[in-house]
PDB file of C-alpha atoms in Angstrom:
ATOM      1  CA  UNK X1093       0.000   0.000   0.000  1.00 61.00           C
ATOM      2  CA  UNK X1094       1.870   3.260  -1.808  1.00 75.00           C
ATOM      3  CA  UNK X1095      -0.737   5.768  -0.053  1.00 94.00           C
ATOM      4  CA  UNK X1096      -0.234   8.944  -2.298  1.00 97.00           C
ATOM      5  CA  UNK X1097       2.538   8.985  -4.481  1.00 97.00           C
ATOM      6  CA  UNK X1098       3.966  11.955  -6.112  1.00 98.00           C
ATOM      7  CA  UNK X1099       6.416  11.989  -9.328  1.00 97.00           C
ATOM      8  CA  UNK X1100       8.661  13.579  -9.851  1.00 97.00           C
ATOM      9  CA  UNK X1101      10.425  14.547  -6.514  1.00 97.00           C
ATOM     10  CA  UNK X1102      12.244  17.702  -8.214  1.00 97.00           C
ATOM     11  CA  UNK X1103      12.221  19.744 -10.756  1.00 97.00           C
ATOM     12  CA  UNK X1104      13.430  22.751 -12.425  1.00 98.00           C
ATOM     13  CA  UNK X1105      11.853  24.449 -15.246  1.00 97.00           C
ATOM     14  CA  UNK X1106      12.577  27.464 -17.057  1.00 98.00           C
ATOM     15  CA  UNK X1107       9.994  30.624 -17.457  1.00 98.00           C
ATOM     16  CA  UNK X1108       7.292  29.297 -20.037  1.00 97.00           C
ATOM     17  CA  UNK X1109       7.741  25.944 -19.944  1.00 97.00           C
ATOM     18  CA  UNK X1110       5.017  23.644 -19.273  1.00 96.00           C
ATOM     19  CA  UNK X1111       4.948  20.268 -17.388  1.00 96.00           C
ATOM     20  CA  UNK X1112       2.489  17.667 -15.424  1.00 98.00           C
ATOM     21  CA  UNK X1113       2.863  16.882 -11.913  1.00 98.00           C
ATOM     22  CA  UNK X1114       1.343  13.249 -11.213  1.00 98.00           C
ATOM     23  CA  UNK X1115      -0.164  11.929  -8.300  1.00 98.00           C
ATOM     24  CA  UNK X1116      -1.354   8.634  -7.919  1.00 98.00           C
ATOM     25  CA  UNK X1117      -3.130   6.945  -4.520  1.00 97.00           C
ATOM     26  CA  UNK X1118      -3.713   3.070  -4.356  1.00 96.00           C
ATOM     27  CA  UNK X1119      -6.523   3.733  -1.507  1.00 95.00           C
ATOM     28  CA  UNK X1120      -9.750   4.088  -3.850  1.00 94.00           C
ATOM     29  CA  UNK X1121     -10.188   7.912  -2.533  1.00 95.00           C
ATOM     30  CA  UNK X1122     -12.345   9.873  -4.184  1.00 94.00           C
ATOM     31  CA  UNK X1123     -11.638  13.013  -2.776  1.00 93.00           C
ATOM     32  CA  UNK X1124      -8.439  14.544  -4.187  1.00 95.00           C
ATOM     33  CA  UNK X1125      -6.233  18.239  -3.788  1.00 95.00           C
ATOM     34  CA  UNK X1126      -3.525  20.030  -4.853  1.00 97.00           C
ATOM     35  CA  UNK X1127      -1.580  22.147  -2.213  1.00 97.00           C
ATOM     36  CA  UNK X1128       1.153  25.003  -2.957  1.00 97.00           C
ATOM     37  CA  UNK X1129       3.095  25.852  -0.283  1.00 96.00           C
ATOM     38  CA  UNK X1130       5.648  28.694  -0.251  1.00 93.00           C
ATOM     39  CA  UNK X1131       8.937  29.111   2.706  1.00 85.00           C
ATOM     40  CA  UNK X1132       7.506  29.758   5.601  1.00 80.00           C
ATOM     41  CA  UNK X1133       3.507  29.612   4.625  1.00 83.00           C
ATOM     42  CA  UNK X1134       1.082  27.674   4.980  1.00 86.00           C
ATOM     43  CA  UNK X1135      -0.414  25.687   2.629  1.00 91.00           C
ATOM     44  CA  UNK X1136      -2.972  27.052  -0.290  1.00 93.00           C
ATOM     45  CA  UNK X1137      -5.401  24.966  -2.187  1.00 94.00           C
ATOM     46  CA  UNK X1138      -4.678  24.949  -6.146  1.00 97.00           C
ATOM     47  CA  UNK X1139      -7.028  22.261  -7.014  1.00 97.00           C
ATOM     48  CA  UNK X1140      -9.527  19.662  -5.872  1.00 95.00           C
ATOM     49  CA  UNK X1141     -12.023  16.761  -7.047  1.00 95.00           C
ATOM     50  CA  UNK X1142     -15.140  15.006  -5.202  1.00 92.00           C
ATOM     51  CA  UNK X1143     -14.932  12.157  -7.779  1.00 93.00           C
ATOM     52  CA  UNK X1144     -13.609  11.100 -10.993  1.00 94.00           C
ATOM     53  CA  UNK X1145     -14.398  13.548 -13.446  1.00 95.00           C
ATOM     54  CA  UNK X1146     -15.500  16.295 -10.962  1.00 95.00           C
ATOM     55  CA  UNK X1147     -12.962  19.085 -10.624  1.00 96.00           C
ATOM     56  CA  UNK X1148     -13.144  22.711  -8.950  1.00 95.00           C
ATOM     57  CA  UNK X1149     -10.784  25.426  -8.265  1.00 95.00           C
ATOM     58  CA  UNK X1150      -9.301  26.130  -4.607  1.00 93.00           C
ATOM     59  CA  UNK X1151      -8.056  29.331  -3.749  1.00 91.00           C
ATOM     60  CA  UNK X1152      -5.137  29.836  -6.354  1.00 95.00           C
ATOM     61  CA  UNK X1153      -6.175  28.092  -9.631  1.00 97.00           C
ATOM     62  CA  UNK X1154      -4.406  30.689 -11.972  1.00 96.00           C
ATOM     63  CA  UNK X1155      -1.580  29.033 -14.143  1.00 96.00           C
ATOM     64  CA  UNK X1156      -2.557  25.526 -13.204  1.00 98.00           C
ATOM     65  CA  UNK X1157      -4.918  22.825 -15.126  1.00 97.00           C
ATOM     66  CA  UNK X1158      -6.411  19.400 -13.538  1.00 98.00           C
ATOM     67  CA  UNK X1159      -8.329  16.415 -14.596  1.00 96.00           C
ATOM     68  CA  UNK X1160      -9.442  13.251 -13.067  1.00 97.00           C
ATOM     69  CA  UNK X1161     -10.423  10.918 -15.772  1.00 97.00           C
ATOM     70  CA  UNK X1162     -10.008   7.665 -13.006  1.00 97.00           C
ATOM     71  CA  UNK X1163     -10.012   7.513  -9.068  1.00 96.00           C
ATOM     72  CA  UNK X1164      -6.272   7.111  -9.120  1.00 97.00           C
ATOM     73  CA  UNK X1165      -4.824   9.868 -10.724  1.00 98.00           C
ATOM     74  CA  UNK X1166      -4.901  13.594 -10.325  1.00 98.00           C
ATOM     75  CA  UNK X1167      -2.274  14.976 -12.435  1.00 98.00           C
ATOM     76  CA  UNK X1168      -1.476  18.804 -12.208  1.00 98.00           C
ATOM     77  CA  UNK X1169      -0.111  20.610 -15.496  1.00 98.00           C
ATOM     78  CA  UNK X1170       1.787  23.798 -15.151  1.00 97.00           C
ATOM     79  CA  UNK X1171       0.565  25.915 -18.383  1.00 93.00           C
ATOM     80  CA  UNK X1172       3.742  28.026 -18.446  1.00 97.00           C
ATOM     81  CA  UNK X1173       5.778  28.276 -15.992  1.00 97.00           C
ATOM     82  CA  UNK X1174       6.431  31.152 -14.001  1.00 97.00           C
ATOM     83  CA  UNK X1175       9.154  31.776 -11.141  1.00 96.00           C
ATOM     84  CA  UNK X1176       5.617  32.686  -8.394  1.00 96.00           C
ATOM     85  CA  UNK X1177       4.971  29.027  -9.357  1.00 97.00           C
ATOM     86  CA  UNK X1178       8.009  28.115  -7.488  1.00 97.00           C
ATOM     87  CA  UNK X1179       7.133  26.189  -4.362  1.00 97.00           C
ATOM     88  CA  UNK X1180       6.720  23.566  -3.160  1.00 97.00           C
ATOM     89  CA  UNK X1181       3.559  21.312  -4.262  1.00 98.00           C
ATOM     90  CA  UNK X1182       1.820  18.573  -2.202  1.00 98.00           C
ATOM     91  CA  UNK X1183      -1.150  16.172  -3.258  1.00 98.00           C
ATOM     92  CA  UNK X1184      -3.636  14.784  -1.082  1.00 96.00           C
ATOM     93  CA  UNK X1185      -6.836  12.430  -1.226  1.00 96.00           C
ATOM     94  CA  UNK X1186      -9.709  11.365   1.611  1.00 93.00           C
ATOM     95  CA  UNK X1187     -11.863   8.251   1.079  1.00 90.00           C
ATOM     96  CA  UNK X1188     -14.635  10.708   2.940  1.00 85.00           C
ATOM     97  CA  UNK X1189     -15.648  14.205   3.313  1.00 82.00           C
ATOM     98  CA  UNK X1190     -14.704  16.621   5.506  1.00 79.00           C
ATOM     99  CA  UNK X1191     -16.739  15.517   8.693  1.00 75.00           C
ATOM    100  CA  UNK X1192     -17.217  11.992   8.098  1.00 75.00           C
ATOM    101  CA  UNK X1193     -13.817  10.775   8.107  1.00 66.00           C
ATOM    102  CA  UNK X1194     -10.228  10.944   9.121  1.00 68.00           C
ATOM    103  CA  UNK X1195      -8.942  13.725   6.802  1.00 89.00           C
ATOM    104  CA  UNK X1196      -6.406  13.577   4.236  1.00 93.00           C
ATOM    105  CA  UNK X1197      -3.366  11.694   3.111  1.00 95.00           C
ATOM    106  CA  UNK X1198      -1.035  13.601   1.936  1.00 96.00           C
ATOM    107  CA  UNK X1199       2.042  12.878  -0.445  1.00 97.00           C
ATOM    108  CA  UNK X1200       5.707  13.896   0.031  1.00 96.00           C
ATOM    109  CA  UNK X1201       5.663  16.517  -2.352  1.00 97.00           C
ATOM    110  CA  UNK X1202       7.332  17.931  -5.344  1.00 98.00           C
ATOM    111  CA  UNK X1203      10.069  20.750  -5.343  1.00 97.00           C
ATOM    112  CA  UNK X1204       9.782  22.831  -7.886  1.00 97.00           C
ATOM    113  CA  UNK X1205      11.921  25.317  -8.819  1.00 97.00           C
ATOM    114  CA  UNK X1206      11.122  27.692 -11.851  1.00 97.00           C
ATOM    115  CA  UNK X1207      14.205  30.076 -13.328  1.00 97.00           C
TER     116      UNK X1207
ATOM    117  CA  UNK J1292     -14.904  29.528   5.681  1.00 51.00           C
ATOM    118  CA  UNK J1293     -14.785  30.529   8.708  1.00 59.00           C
ATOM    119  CA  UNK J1294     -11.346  31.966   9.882  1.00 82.00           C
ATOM    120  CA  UNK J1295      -8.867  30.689  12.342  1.00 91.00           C
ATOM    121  CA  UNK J1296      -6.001  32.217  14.327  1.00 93.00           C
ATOM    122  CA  UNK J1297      -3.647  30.815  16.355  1.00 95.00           C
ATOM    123  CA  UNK J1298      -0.231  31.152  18.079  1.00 96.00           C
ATOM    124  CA  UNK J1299       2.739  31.425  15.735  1.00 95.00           C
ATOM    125  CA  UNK J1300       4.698  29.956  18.092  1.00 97.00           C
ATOM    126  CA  UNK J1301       4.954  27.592  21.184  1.00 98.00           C
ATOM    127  CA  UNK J1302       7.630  26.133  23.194  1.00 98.00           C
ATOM    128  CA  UNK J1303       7.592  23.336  25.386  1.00 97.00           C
ATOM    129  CA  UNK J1304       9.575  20.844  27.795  1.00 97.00           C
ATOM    130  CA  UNK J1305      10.004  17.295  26.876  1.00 97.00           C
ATOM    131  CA  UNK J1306       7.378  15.009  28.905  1.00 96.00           C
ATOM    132  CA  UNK J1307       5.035  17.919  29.121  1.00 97.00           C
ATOM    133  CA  UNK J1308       1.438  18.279  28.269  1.00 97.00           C
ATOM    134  CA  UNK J1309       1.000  20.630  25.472  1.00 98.00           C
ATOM    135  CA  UNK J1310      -2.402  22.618  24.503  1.00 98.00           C
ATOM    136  CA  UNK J1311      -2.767  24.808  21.656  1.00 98.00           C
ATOM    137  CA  UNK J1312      -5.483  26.534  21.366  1.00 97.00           C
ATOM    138  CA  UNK J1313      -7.362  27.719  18.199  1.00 96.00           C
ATOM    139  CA  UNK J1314      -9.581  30.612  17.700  1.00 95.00           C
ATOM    140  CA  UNK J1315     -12.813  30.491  14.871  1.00 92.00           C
ATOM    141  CA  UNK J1316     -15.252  33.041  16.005  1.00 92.00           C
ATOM    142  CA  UNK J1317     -17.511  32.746  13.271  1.00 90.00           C
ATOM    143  CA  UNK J1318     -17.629  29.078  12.964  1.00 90.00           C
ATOM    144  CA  UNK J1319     -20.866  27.609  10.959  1.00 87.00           C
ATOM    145  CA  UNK J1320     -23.361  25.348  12.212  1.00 87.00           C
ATOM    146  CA  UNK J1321     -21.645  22.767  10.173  1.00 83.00           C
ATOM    147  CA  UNK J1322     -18.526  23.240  10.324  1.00 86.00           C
ATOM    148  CA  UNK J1323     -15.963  20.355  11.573  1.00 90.00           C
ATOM    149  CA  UNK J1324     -12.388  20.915  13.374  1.00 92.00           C
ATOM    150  CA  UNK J1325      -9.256  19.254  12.426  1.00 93.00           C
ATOM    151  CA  UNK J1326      -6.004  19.191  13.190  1.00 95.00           C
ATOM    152  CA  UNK J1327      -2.524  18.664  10.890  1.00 96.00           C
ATOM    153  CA  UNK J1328       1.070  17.918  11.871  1.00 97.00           C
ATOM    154  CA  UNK J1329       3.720  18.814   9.257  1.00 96.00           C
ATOM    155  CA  UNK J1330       7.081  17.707   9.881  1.00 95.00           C
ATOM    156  CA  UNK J1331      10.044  19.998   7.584  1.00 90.00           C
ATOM    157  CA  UNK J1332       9.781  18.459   4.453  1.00 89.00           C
ATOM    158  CA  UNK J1333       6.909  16.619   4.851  1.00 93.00           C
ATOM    159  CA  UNK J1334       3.326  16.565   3.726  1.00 95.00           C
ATOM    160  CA  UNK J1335       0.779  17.604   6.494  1.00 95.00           C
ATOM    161  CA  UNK J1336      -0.524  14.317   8.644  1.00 95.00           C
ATOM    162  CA  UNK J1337      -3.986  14.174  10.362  1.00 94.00           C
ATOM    163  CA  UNK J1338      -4.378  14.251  13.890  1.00 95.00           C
ATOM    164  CA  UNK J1339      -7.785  14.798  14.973  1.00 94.00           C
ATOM    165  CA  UNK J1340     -10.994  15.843  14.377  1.00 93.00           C
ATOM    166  CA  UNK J1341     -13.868  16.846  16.245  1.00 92.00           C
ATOM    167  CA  UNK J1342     -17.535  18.831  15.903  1.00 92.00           C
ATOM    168  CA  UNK J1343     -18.142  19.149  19.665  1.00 91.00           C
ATOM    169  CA  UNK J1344     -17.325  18.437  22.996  1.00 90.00           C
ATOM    170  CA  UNK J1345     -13.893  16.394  23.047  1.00 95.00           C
ATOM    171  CA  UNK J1346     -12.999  13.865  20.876  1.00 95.00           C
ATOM    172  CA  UNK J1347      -9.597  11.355  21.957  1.00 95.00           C
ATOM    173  CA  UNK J1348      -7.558   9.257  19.709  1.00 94.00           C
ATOM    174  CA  UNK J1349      -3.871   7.383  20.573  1.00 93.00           C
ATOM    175  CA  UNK J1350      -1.894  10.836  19.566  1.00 92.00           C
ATOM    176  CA  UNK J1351      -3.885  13.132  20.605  1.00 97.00           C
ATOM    177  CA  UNK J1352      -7.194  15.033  22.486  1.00 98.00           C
ATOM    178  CA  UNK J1353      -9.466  17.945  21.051  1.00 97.00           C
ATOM    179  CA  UNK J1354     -11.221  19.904  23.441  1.00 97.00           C
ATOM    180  CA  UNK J1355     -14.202  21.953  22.112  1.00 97.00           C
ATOM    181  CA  UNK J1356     -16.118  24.154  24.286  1.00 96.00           C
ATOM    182  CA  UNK J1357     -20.355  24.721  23.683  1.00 95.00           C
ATOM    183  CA  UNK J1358     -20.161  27.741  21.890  1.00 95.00           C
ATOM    184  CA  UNK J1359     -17.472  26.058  20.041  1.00 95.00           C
ATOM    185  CA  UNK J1360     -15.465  29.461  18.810  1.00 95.00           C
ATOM    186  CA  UNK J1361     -12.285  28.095  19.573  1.00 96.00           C
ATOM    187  CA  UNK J1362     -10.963  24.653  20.042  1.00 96.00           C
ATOM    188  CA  UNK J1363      -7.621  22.978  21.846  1.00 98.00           C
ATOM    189  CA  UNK J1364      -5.812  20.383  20.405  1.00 98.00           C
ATOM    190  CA  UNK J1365      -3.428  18.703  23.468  1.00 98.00           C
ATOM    191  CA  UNK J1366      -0.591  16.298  23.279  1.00 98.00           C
ATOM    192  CA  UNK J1367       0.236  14.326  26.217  1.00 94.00           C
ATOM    193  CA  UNK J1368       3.772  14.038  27.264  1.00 93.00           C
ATOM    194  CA  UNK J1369       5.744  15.544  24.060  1.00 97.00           C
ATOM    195  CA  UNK J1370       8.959  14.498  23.247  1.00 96.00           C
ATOM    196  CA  UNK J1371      11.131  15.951  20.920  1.00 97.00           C
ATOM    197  CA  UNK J1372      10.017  13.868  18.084  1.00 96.00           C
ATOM    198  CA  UNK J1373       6.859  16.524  18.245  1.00 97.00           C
ATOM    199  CA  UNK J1374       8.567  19.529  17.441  1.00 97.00           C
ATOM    200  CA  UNK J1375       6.461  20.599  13.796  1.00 97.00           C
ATOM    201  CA  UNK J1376       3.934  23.012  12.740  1.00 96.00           C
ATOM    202  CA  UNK J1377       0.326  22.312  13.633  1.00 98.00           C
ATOM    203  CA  UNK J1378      -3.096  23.512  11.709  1.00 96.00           C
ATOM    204  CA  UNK J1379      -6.288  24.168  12.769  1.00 94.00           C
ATOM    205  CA  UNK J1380      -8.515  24.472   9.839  1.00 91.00           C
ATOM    206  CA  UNK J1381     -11.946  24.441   9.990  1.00 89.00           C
ATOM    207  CA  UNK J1382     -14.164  23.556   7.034  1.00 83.00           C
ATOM    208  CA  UNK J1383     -18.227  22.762   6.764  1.00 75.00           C
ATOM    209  CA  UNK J1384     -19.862  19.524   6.092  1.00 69.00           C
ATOM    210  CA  UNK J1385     -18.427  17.832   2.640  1.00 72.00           C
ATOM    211  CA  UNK J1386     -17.264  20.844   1.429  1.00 76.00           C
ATOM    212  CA  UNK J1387     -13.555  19.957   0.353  1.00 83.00           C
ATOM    213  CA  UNK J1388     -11.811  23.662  -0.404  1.00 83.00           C
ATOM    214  CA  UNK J1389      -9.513  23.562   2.798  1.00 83.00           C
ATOM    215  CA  UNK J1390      -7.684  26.460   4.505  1.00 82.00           C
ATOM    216  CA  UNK J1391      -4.329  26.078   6.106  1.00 85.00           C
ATOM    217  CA  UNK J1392      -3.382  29.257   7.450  1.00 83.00           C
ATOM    218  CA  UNK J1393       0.244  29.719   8.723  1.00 85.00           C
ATOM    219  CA  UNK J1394      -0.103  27.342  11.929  1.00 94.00           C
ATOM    220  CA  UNK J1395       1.545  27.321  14.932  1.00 97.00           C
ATOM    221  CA  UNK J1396       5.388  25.790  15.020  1.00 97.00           C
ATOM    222  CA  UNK J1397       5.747  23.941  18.442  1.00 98.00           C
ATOM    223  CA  UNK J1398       9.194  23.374  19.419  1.00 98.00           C
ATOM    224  CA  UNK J1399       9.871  20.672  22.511  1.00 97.00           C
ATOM    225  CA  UNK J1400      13.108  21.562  24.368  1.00 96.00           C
ATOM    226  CA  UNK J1401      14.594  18.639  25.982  1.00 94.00           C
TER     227      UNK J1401
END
């Protein structure tokens, strides 16, 4: 049992190129997020998804794309990259709602750096 | 969603009982409390959540009063392996868009 798993580890890009960050969770979640998080910050929702096919914008959405065609995968594209996308990006999944279960599971992350 | 503040900071002993406490004045009838720990480096990790009154698990115990515009999340006997940043967030009945504000970075001093 993987849990959330988040390729690749690092990355640098330069301004205005684009790229996918891939998650992938062996738990049968349905609900799925994206996180930012920037030095010292807290954590700010890009991206989430009740469901496969289901898909709504968090609190910073600009610059950033999702889909969920299956239960397993929530991939994140960068449109073109920017160095305010640098940070630090984390993906997360539930098997409930907020409320009715025991939160989220959250990957280890992707460092991204953007020059 | 309603808003949340807490400390920035805490410090604390090893083997001490630590209580952080988390202001949300405007809570919502259906809103639900839970609590993250986030090591450096690390994804956040659920510890606890609660809707009212106090809710216990093996890491951890969440104290919400009636009125329920705060809540405090306690850890028995830290040890230095508790030292990270902890979140209150505070989020309504199946409604996924979470808020993490900055949190509050405990630090256990042996």
């Amino acid at each position: 049992n993987a849990g959330v798993t988040q390729t690749p580890k690092f990355q640098v890009l330069k301004t205005g190129q684009s790229m996918t960050l891939q998650c992938a969770q062996d738990m049968n979640h349905e609900y799925m997020s994206w996180y930012r998080q920037d030095p010292g910050m807290g954590l700010r929702l890009i991206h989430y998804s009740v469901g496969a096919g289901i898909t709504d914008q968090g609190e910073v959405p600009n610059g950033y794309n999702v889909s969920r065609s299956t239960t397993e995968d929530f991939p994140l594209r960068l449109l073109s990259a920017a160095p305010s996308q640098t940070s630090v990006y984390f993906c997360a999944s539930s098997s409930a709602p907020t409320g009715q279960g025991g939160g989220y599971t959250f990957g280890s992350g992707t460092r991204l750096t953007v020059v | 969603l309603a808003k949340t503040t807490q400390p920035i900071s805490m410090d604390s002993y090893e083997g001490q009982e630590v209580n952080i406490t988390c202001s949300h004045n405007n809570i919502a009838t259906n809103d639900y409390i839970t609590w993250y720990q986030q090591f450096p480096s690390q994804g956040p990790r659920f510890i606890i959540q609660g809707y009212k009154t106090k809710v216990t698990n093996e890491v951890a115990s969440l104290f919400i009063p009636a009125d329920r515009k705060s809540s405090t999340l306690s850890l028995p006997r830290v040890s230095l392996s508790d030292t990270a940043v902890y979140y209150c967030l505070v989020g309504d009945f199946g409604n996924e868009k979470l808020t993490f504000g900055t949190g509050t970075r405990l630090t256990i001093i042996p």
